[in-house]
Short mmCIF file of C-alpha atoms in Angstrom, two decimals:
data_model
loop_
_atom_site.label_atom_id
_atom_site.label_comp_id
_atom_site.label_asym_id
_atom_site.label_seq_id
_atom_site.Cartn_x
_atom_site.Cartn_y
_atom_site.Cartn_z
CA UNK A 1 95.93 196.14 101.90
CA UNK A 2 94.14 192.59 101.80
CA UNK A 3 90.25 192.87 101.48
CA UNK A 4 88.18 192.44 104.86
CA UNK A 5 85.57 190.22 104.74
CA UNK A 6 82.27 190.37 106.75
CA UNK A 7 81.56 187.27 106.69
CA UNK A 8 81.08 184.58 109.71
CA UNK A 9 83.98 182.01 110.19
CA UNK A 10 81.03 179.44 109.62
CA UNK A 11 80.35 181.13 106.01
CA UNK A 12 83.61 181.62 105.19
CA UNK A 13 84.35 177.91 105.96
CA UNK A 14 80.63 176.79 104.24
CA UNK A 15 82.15 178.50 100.53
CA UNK A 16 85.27 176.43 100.70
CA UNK A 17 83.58 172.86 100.88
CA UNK A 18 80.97 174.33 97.72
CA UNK A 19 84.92 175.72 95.93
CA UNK A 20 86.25 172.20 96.64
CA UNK A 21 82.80 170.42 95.60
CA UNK A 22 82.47 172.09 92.50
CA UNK A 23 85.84 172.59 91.62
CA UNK A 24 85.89 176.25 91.48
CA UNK A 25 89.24 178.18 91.89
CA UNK A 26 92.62 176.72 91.46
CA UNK A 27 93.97 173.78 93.70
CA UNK A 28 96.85 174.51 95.86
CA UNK A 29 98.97 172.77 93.89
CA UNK A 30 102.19 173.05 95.80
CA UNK A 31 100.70 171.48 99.29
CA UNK A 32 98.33 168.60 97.78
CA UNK A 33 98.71 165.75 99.16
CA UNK A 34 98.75 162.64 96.89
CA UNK A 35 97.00 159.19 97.99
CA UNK A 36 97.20 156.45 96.37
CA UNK A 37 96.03 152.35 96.86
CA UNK A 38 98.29 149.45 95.86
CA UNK A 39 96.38 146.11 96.70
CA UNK A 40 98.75 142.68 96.01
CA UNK A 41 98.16 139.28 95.66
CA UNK A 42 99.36 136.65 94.48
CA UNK A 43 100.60 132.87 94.97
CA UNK A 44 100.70 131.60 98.64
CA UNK A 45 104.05 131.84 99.62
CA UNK A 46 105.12 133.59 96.79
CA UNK A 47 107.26 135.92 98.29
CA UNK A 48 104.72 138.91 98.33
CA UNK A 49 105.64 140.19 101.83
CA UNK A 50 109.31 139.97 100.83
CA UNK A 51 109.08 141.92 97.98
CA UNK A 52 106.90 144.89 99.47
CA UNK A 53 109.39 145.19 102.05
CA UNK A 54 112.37 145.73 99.56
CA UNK A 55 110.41 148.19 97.82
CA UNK A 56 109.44 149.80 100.97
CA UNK A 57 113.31 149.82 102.11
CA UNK A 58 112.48 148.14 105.33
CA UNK A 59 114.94 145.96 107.07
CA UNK A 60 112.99 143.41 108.54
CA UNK A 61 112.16 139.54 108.43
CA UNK A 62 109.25 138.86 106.88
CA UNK A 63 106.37 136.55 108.31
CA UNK A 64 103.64 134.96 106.41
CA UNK A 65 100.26 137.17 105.89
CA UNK A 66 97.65 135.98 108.10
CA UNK A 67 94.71 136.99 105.97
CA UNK A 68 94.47 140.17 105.00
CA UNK A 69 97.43 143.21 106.21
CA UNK A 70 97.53 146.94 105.27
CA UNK A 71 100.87 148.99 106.07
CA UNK A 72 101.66 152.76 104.26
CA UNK A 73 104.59 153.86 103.05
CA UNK A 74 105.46 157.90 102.55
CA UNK A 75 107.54 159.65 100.24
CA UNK A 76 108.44 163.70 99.92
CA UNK A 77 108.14 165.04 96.57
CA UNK A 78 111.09 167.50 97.90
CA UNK A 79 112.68 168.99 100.28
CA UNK A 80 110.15 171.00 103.16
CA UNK A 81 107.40 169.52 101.18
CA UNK A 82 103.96 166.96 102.17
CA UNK A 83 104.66 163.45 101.68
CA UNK A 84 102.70 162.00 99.04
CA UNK A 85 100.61 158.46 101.01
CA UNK A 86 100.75 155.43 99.86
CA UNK A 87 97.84 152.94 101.43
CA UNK A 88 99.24 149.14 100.90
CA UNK A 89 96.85 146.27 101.31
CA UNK A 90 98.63 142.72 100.80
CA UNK A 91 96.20 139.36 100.84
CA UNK A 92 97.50 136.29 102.18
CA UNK A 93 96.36 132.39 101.79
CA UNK A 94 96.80 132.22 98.04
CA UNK A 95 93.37 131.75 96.49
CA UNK A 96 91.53 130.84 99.06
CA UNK A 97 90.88 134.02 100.69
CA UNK A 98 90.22 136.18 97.17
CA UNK A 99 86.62 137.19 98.65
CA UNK A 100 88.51 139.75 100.84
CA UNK A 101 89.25 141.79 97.96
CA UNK A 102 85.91 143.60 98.98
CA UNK A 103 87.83 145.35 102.09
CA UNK A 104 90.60 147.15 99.98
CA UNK A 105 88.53 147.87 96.59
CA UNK A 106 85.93 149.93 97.41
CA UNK A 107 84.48 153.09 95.96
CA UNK A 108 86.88 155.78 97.64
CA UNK A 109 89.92 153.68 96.81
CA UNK A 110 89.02 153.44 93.20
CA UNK A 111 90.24 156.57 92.39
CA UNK A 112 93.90 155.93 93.09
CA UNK A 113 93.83 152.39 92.94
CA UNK A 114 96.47 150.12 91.31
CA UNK A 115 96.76 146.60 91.80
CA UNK A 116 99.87 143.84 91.85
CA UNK A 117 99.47 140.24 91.11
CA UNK A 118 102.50 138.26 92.26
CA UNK A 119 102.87 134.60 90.61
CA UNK A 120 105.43 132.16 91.90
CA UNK A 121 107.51 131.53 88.93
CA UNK A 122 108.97 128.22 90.60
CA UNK A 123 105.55 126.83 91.05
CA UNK A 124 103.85 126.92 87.33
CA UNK A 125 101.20 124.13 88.07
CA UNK A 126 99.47 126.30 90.12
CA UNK A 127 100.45 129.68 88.13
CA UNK A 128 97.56 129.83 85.76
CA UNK A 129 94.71 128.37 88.61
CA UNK A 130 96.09 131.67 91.09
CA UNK A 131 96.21 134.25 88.19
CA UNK A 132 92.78 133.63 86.97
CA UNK A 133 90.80 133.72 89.62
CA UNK A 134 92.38 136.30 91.98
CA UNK A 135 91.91 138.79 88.76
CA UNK A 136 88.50 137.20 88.07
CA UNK A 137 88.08 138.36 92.11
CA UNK A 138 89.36 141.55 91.74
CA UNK A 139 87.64 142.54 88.67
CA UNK A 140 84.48 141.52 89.64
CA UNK A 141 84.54 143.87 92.73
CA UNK A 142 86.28 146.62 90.98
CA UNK A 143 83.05 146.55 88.48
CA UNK A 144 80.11 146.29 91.48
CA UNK A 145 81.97 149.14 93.16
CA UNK A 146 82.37 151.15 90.03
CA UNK A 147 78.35 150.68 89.54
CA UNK A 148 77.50 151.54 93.19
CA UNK A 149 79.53 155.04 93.09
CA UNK A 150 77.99 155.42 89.79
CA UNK A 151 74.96 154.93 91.11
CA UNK A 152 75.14 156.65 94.56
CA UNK A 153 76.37 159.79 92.27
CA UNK A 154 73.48 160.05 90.06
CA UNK A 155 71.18 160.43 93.17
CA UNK A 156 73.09 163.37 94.75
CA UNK A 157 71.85 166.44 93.83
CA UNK A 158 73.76 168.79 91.60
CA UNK A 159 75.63 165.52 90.66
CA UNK A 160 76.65 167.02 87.25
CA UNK A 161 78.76 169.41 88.90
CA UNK A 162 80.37 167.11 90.92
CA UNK A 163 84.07 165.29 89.56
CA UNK A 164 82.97 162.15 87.85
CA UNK A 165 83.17 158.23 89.71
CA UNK A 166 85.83 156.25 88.24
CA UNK A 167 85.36 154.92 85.16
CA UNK A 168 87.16 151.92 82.65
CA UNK A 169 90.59 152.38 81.86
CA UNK A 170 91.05 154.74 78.62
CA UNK A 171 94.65 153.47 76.64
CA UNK A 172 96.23 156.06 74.51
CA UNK A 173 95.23 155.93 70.63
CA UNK A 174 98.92 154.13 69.63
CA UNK A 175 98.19 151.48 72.58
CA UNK A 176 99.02 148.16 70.59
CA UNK A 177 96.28 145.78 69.63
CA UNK A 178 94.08 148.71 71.70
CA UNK A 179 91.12 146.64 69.60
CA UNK A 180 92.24 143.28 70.78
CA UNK A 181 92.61 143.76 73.80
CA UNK A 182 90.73 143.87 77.54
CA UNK A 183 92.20 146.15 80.21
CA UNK A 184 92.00 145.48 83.61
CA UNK A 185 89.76 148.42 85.01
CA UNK A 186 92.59 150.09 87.14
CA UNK A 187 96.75 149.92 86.14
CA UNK A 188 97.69 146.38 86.79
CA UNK A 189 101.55 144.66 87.39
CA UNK A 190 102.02 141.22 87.68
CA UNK A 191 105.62 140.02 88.79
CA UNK A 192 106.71 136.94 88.68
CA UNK A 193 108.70 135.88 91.74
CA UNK A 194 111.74 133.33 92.36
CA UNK A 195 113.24 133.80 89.17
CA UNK A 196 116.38 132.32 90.70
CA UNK A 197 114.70 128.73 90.55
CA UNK A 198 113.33 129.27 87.73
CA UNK A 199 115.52 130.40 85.90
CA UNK A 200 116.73 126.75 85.90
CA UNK A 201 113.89 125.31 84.18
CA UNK A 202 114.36 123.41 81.14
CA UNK A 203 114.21 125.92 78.05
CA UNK A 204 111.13 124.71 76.20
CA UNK A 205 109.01 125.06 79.53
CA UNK A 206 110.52 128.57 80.51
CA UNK A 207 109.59 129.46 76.81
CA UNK A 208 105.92 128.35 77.62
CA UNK A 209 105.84 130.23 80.98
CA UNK A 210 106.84 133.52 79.57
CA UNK A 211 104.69 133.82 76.49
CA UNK A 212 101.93 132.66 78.32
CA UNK A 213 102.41 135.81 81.01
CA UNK A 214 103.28 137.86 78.16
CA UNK A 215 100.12 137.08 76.35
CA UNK A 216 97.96 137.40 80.01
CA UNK A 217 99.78 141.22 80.54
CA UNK A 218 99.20 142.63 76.93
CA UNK A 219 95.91 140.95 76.64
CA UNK A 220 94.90 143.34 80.62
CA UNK A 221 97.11 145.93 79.27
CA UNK A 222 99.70 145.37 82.19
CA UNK A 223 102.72 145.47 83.29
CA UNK A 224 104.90 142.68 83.75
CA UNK A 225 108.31 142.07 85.62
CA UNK A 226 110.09 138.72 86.34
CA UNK A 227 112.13 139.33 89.97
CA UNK A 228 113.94 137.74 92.47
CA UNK A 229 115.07 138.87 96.10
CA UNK A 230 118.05 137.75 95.61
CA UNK A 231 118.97 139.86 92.84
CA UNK A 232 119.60 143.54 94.10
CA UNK A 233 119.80 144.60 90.46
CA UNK A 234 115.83 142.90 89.23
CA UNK A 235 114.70 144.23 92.43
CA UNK A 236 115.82 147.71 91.76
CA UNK A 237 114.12 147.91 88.64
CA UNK A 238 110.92 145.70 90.41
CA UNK A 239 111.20 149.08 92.85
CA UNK A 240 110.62 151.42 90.07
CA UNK A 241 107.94 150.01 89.04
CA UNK A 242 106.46 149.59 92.18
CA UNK A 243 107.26 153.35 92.93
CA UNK A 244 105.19 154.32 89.73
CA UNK A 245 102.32 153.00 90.79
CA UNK A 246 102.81 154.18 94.91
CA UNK A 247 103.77 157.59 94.28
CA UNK A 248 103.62 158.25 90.48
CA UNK A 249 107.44 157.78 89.86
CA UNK A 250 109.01 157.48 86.43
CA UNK A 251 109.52 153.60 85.84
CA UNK A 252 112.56 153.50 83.87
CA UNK A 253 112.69 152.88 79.88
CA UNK A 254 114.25 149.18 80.24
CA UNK A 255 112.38 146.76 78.21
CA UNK A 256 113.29 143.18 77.89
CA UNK A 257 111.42 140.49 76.03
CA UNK A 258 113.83 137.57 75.93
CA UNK A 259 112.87 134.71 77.00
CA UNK A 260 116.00 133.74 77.94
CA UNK A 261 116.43 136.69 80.79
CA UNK A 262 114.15 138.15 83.39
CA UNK A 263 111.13 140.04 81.50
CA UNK A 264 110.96 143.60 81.98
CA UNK A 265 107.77 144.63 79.82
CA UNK A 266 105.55 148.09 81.17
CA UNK A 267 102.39 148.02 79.87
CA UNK A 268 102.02 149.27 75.83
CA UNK A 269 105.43 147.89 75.43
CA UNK A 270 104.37 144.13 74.10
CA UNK A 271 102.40 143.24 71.18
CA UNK A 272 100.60 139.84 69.95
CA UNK A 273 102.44 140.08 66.66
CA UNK A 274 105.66 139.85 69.06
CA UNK A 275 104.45 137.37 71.50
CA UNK A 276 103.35 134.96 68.62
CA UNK A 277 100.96 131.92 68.52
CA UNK A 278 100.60 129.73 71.60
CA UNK A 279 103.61 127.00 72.11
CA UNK A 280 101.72 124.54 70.80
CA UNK A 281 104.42 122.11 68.64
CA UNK A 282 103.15 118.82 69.14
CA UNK A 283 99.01 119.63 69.40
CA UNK A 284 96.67 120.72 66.71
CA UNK A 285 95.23 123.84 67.93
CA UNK A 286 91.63 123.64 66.54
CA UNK A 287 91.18 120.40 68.74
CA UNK A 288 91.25 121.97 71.86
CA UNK A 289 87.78 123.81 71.02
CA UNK A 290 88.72 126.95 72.84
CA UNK A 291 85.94 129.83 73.05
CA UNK A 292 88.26 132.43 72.52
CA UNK A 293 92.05 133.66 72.36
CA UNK A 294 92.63 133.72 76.31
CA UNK A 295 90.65 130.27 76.56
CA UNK A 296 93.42 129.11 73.73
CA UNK A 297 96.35 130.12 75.87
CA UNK A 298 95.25 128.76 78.60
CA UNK A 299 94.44 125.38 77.52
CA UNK A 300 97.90 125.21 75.82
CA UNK A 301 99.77 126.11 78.65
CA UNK A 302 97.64 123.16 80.83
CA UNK A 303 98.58 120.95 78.67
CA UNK A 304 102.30 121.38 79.45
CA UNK A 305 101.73 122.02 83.23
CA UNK A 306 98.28 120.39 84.36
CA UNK A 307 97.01 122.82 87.28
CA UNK A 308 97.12 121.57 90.66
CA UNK A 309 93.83 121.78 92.32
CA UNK A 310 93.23 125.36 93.81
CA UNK A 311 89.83 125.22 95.25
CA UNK A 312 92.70 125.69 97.88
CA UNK A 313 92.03 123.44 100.54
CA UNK A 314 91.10 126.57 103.23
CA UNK A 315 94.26 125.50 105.33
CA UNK A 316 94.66 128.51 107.18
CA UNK A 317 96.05 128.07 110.67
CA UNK A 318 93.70 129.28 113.71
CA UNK A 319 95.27 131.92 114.85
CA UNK A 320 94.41 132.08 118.58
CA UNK A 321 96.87 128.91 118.19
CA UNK A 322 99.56 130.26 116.25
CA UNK A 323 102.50 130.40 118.51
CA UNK A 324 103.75 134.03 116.81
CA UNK A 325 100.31 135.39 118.70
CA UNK A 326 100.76 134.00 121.70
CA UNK A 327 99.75 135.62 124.60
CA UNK A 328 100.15 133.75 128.26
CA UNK A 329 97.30 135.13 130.32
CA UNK A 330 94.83 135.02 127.98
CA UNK A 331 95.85 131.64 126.25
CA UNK A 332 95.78 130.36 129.85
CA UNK A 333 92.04 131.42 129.94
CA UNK A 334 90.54 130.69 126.87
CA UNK A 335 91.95 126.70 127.66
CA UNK A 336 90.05 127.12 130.92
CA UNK A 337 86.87 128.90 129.28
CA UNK A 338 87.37 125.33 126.49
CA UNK A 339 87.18 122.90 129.24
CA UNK A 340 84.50 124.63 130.41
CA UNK A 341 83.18 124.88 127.13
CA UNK A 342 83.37 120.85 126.63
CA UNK A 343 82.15 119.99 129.89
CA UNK A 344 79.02 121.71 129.45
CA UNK A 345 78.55 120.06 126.18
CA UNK A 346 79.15 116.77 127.61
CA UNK A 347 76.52 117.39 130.62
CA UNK A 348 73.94 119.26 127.98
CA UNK A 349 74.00 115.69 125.84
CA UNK A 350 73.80 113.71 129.05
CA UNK A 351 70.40 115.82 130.62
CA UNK A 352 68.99 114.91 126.77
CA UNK A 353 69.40 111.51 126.80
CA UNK A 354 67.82 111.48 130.31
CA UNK A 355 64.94 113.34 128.91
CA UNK A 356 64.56 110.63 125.90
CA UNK A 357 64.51 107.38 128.38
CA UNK A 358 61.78 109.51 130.44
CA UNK A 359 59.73 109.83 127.37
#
């Protein structure tokens, strides 16, 4: 016979949020939910949308990312069981719109948060420019929002008791180069799209692509994964790793680190005793003055593919004029509330001029 208990619905609901808050008593383990954030960017045009969709196992054409788009994908652990959530934010425009990263990092979304950087593999003049400073974006608010839950935390009372804010990245002891090394502060996978074209590169430039990604993923303790859609059989394995970071899925045990195939290199799996010195044949290294080992790499790899200019030109379309949005009635209006619009302006400047010859 279950214990009664005398206390008010209001009581008995006021000791679960302290259990939950403090952590007392054992989780329900068997009907948790699981949420997790995947934020991607990447190269415009780059085939980010495509890919998501594969991994998502939606049939449907994809269209280009306005600015910034968030879709979820489920998945049941089992059978009669809660699907586990995963919240998917995807930024458009390339470069130029990295300052959004602020809407999908925050400090809730920290706690589950992974993120994918997608580089255009056909497109290596402008591969270095987009990797650098969408992760220079992302870390940047990944470390302010780390600080401001940190912060918010220690000013709660009881904060000791509460489950700690998120914190750097800790690698396991064996992690290669662990001393080397920087890690991104939350698990990062960069893919590198339209292997199909590039695959077709000449040799010694493919070689310089690849080392140089290899390098950039050990060096943030990432993952990295060269794909194309038309291959079902990379993006199977570009699905697995996906699914790890989604829904906490095994990723497989392929590893490939041949330059002359598609890279398939989880994080831990690379080391810079593998990856070897920059490609550097024909250029004395010490001349190029570089601050550090990154700064090395990165002039090298200039130097074979000079970086197209990526203050990125903020070409995004308006919108209210992009035929995909159209919508009759109220396009017919706005032109009518713009003529408007212009005549006024045109009478406005005419009553000032009036008022100058008066003067």
């Amino acid at each position: 016979m279950p214990k009664l208990s005398s206390d008010t619905l209001w009581e008995q609901a006021a000791a679960e949020v302290h259990r939950r808050e403090t952590g007392d008593g054992e989780e329900d383990k068997g009907e948790t939910v699981s949420e997790r954030t995947v934020f991607l960017m990447g190269s415009k045009a780059g085939g980010k949308t495509s890919i998501l969709l594969r991994c998502l196992d939606r049939d449907e054409p994809s269209k280009p990312t306005l600015a910034l788009e968030y879709t979820f994908g489920r998945r049941a652990r089992g059978h009669n069981t809660p699907k586990d959530i995963a919240h998917l934010w995807e930024l458009g425009g390339g470069t130029s719109l990295s300052d959004l990263v602020q809407i999908p990092i925050t400090p809730v979304s920290i706690q589950s948060l992974a993120v994918i950087l997608i580089l255009d593999l056909s497109k290596p003049n402008a591969l270095w420019g987009t990797l650098e400073k969408l992760l220079q974006a992302a870390q940047a608010q990944l470390e302010k929002v780390s600080s401001q839950a940190q912060q918010a935390q220690k000013a709660k009372p009881g904060a000791k008791h509460q489950t700690p804010v998120h914190s750097a990245r800790v690698l396991p002891k064996d992690f290669p180069d662990r001393e080397l090394i920087s890690p991104f502060p939350v698990p990062l996978l960069i893919i590198g799209s339209k292997y199909d074209i590039f695959q077709e590169f000449d040799s010694d430039k493919r070689k310089v692509v690849t080392k140089t990604l290899r390098f950039v993923a050990h060096y943030y303790a990432a993952s990295l994964i060269f794909t194309s859609i038309k291959s079902e059989s990379l993006m199977s394995k570009t699905k697995s790793f996906f699914s790890h970071l989604a829904f906490g899925l095994d990723r497989g045990k392929t590893v490939s680190c041949d330059s002359t195939k598609p890279l398939i290199i989880p994080a831990g799996s690379d080391s810079f005793s593998q990856i070897g010195s920059p490609p550097a044949a024909d250029v004395d290294v010490t001349s190029l003055h570089a601050k550090n080992p990154k700064d090395l790499w990165k002039k090298v790899y200039e130097l074979v593919f000079p970086q197209d200019n990526t203050s990125e030109q903020r070409e995004l379309k308006d919108p209210a004029k992009d035929p995909r949005y159209s919508e009759p009635q109220i396009d017919a209006m706005r032109a009518q509330k713009d003529q408007e619009l212009d005549q006024y302006k045109r009478n406005a400047s005419k009553s000032w001029k009036g008022l100058e010859l008066e003067t």
